[in-house]
Short mmCIF file of C-alpha atoms in Angstrom, two decimals:
data_model
loop_
_atom_site.label_atom_id
_atom_site.label_comp_id
_atom_site.label_asym_id
_atom_site.label_seq_id
_atom_site.Cartn_x
_atom_site.Cartn_y
_atom_site.Cartn_z
CA MET A 1 168.31 213.99 132.58
CA GLU A 2 171.62 215.68 131.80
CA GLN A 3 172.80 217.99 134.58
CA ARG A 4 174.88 220.99 133.55
CA PRO A 5 176.87 223.35 135.77
CA ALA A 6 174.70 225.70 137.83
CA SER A 7 173.90 228.90 136.01
CA THR A 8 173.14 232.38 137.22
CA PRO A 9 170.49 234.81 135.92
CA PRO A 10 171.49 237.13 133.09
CA PRO A 11 172.90 240.47 134.29
CA LEU A 12 170.10 242.80 135.38
CA ASP A 13 170.98 246.15 133.82
CA ASP A 14 168.80 249.24 134.26
CA GLN A 15 166.70 248.32 131.21
CA ARG A 16 165.91 244.82 132.50
CA LEU A 17 165.17 246.13 135.98
CA ALA A 18 162.85 248.77 134.55
CA LEU A 19 161.06 246.05 132.59
CA LEU A 20 160.53 243.97 135.73
CA ASP A 21 159.36 247.06 137.62
CA SER A 22 156.74 247.74 134.94
CA ILE A 23 155.06 244.35 135.40
CA PRO A 24 152.07 244.48 137.82
CA ALA A 25 153.26 241.58 139.95
CA SER A 26 155.68 240.84 142.78
CA ILE A 27 158.71 239.33 141.06
CA ALA A 28 161.89 237.69 142.31
CA VAL A 29 164.83 236.52 140.21
CA ILE A 30 166.06 233.27 141.74
CA ASP A 31 169.44 231.66 141.12
CA SER A 32 169.78 227.95 140.36
CA ASP A 33 170.72 227.33 144.00
CA GLY A 34 167.49 228.98 145.18
CA THR A 35 169.06 232.31 146.18
CA ILE A 36 167.03 235.46 145.46
CA ARG A 37 169.24 237.65 143.26
CA ALA A 38 166.89 240.56 142.56
CA VAL A 39 163.34 241.76 143.25
CA ASN A 40 161.17 244.26 141.41
CA ALA A 41 159.25 247.31 142.59
CA GLY A 42 156.07 245.26 143.05
CA TRP A 43 157.89 242.91 145.43
CA ARG A 44 159.28 245.80 147.47
CA GLU A 45 155.92 247.59 147.59
CA PHE A 46 154.08 244.48 148.75
CA ALA A 47 156.74 243.83 151.37
CA ALA A 48 156.48 247.44 152.61
CA SER A 49 152.69 247.12 152.91
CA ASN A 50 153.33 244.20 155.25
CA ALA A 51 155.93 246.06 157.33
CA HIS A 52 158.83 244.20 155.70
CA ASP A 53 161.89 245.44 153.81
CA GLY A 54 161.72 243.64 150.47
CA GLU A 55 165.27 244.68 149.62
CA SER A 56 166.46 242.52 152.52
CA ASP A 57 165.15 239.44 150.70
CA ILE A 58 167.99 239.72 148.18
CA GLY A 59 170.56 237.06 149.09
CA ALA A 60 168.02 234.99 151.03
CA SER A 61 167.07 231.47 149.98
CA TYR A 62 163.62 231.07 148.45
CA LEU A 63 163.85 227.39 149.30
CA GLU A 64 163.73 228.22 153.02
CA LEU A 65 159.97 228.48 152.53
CA ALA A 66 159.97 224.69 152.57
CA GLN A 67 160.80 224.85 156.28
CA LEU A 68 157.69 226.86 157.17
CA ASP A 69 154.64 225.24 158.70
CA ASP A 70 152.47 226.24 155.76
CA ASP A 71 151.37 224.01 152.88
CA ASP A 72 151.36 226.81 150.29
CA ALA A 73 154.85 227.94 151.29
CA ARG A 74 156.19 224.41 151.02
CA ASP A 75 154.48 223.95 147.66
CA SER A 76 156.06 227.22 146.46
CA ALA A 77 159.54 226.02 147.41
CA ARG A 78 158.85 222.66 145.77
CA GLY A 79 157.74 224.44 142.58
CA VAL A 80 160.94 226.47 142.45
CA LEU A 81 163.03 223.34 142.92
CA GLU A 82 161.14 221.44 140.21
CA VAL A 83 161.61 224.20 137.62
CA VAL A 84 165.26 224.76 138.64
CA THR A 85 166.06 221.07 138.13
CA GLY A 86 163.99 220.76 134.97
CA ALA A 87 161.56 218.28 136.52
CA THR A 88 158.76 220.48 135.17
CA PRO A 89 158.86 223.28 132.57
CA GLU A 90 156.90 225.67 134.79
CA PHE A 91 154.90 225.73 138.00
CA ALA A 92 151.68 227.49 139.04
CA LEU A 93 149.92 227.78 142.39
CA VAL A 94 146.92 229.83 143.50
CA TYR A 95 147.04 230.67 147.20
CA PRO A 96 145.38 233.00 149.73
CA CYS A 97 147.29 235.80 151.46
CA HIS A 98 144.58 237.60 153.40
CA SER A 99 145.16 240.75 155.43
CA PRO A 100 143.13 241.94 158.43
CA SER A 101 141.21 244.31 156.15
CA GLU A 102 140.67 242.32 152.94
CA GLN A 103 140.63 238.93 151.27
CA ARG A 104 143.58 238.56 148.90
CA TRP A 105 144.33 235.80 146.40
CA PHE A 106 147.49 235.39 144.34
CA GLU A 107 148.80 233.08 141.64
CA LEU A 108 152.46 232.09 141.79
CA LEU A 109 154.14 231.38 138.45
CA ILE A 110 157.63 229.91 138.29
CA VAL A 111 159.27 230.04 134.85
CA PRO A 112 162.83 229.26 133.75
CA LEU A 113 165.36 231.91 132.71
CA ALA A 114 167.73 229.49 130.97
CA ALA A 115 167.61 226.28 128.96
CA GLY A 116 170.09 224.20 130.93
CA THR A 117 169.64 222.58 134.33
CA PRO A 118 170.01 223.49 137.06
CA ARG A 119 168.79 226.88 135.90
CA PRO A 120 167.75 230.26 137.30
CA VAL A 121 164.04 231.01 137.44
CA LEU A 122 161.61 233.88 137.72
CA ALA A 123 158.95 233.82 140.46
CA LEU A 124 155.91 235.99 139.76
CA HIS A 125 153.21 236.54 142.39
CA ILE A 126 150.17 237.91 140.55
CA ARG A 127 147.08 239.14 142.36
CA VAL A 128 144.00 237.36 141.00
CA ASN A 129 141.30 238.88 143.22
CA PRO A 130 139.16 240.01 140.24
CA LEU A 131 138.70 236.36 139.24
CA PHE A 132 137.72 235.31 142.76
CA ASP A 133 135.50 238.38 143.22
CA ALA A 134 133.68 237.58 139.98
CA ASP A 135 133.30 233.95 141.00
CA ASP A 136 131.95 235.03 144.39
CA ARG A 137 129.45 237.38 142.74
CA LEU A 138 128.28 234.62 140.42
CA ARG A 139 127.83 232.26 143.36
CA ARG A 140 125.80 234.87 145.26
CA ILE A 141 123.64 235.60 142.21
CA ALA A 142 123.09 231.88 141.58
CA GLY A 143 122.27 231.31 145.24
CA SER A 144 119.81 234.18 145.20
CA ALA A 145 118.17 232.89 142.02
CA ILE A 146 117.83 229.41 143.49
CA GLY A 147 116.37 230.88 146.64
CA GLN A 148 113.87 232.88 144.62
CA LEU A 149 112.84 229.83 142.62
CA GLU A 150 112.48 227.73 145.73
CA GLY A 151 110.29 230.42 147.25
CA ILE A 152 107.82 230.56 144.37
CA THR A 153 104.28 229.44 145.19
CA THR A 154 102.06 228.15 142.39
CA VAL A 155 98.50 229.47 142.84
CA CYS A 156 95.43 228.35 140.94
CA ALA A 157 94.65 231.07 138.43
CA TRP A 158 90.90 230.21 138.46
CA CYS A 159 89.83 229.89 142.08
CA ARG A 160 92.88 231.67 143.51
CA SER A 161 92.42 229.84 146.80
CA GLN A 162 94.52 226.72 146.27
CA HIS A 163 98.26 226.36 145.93
CA ARG A 164 100.53 223.52 144.88
CA THR A 165 102.34 221.96 147.84
CA PRO A 166 106.00 220.83 147.73
CA ALA A 167 104.67 217.28 147.28
CA GLY A 168 102.90 218.37 144.08
CA ASP A 169 99.35 218.24 145.46
CA TRP A 170 96.83 221.06 145.52
CA ALA A 171 95.59 222.37 148.86
CA VAL A 172 93.51 225.29 150.11
CA MET A 173 95.57 228.08 151.58
CA ASP A 174 94.29 229.81 154.68
CA PRO A 175 94.38 232.72 154.30
CA PRO A 176 94.28 232.70 150.49
CA PRO A 177 97.50 233.97 148.88
CA ASP A 178 97.72 237.28 147.10
CA PRO A 179 97.78 236.21 143.44
CA ASP A 180 99.38 239.51 142.40
CA ALA A 181 102.29 239.17 144.82
CA LEU A 182 105.80 238.48 143.63
CA HIS A 183 107.12 234.92 143.91
CA HIS A 184 103.82 233.48 142.65
CA SER A 185 103.25 231.50 139.48
CA HIS A 186 99.90 230.31 138.22
CA GLY A 187 98.36 226.96 137.32
CA ILE A 188 94.97 225.24 137.48
CA CYS A 189 94.09 223.17 140.51
CA ASP A 190 92.49 219.70 140.18
CA ASP A 191 89.05 220.94 141.29
CA CYS A 192 88.92 223.72 138.75
CA LEU A 193 90.27 221.44 136.05
CA SER A 194 87.51 218.88 136.82
CA ASN A 195 84.86 221.59 136.57
CA VAL A 196 86.22 222.71 133.23
CA LEU A 197 86.10 219.16 131.91
CA LEU A 198 82.54 218.66 133.18
CA ASP A 199 81.42 221.88 131.56
CA ALA A 200 83.09 220.83 128.34
CA GLY A 201 81.29 217.49 128.46
#
């Protein structure tokens, strides 16, 4: 792959900075050598919520994350390097960043800011909690539905004294179940079915 001279991000005038600030994500503009050149309001606000000065990140190396004892951090640094060098057109990673008070999930997107390589990139950290919350709700609903189905007892609608066992056989319940209770379905036990057939004969 052809390597061109390292490039820097386009100048960030007030209009470009305002555009970055309007995006609901934590964003860093990263030079082709991995240096953070600018951050948006979302980055600074998230940093402040974690007792950190986001402005101090400007001039730091994003690639230093690779030195941390954290798989997601190392993967993030690797993703930046891969997009900077052109090894991949873009990079995405979903990772947890929980706080003491809530569960938080983010997706990191690394996209190029120039065509040549090595090239500057944009790192966007987007909160994706709604997706995980919806998935969690669906799992709870599904689990509840399965639990309800597993708790259903099939009662004979004729004699109302026998129920179908987990093995599929019919047996007398003592005491007899309440046929009008929730979590009951109805069938016909073998005894009642035999009587019906005898009567029909």
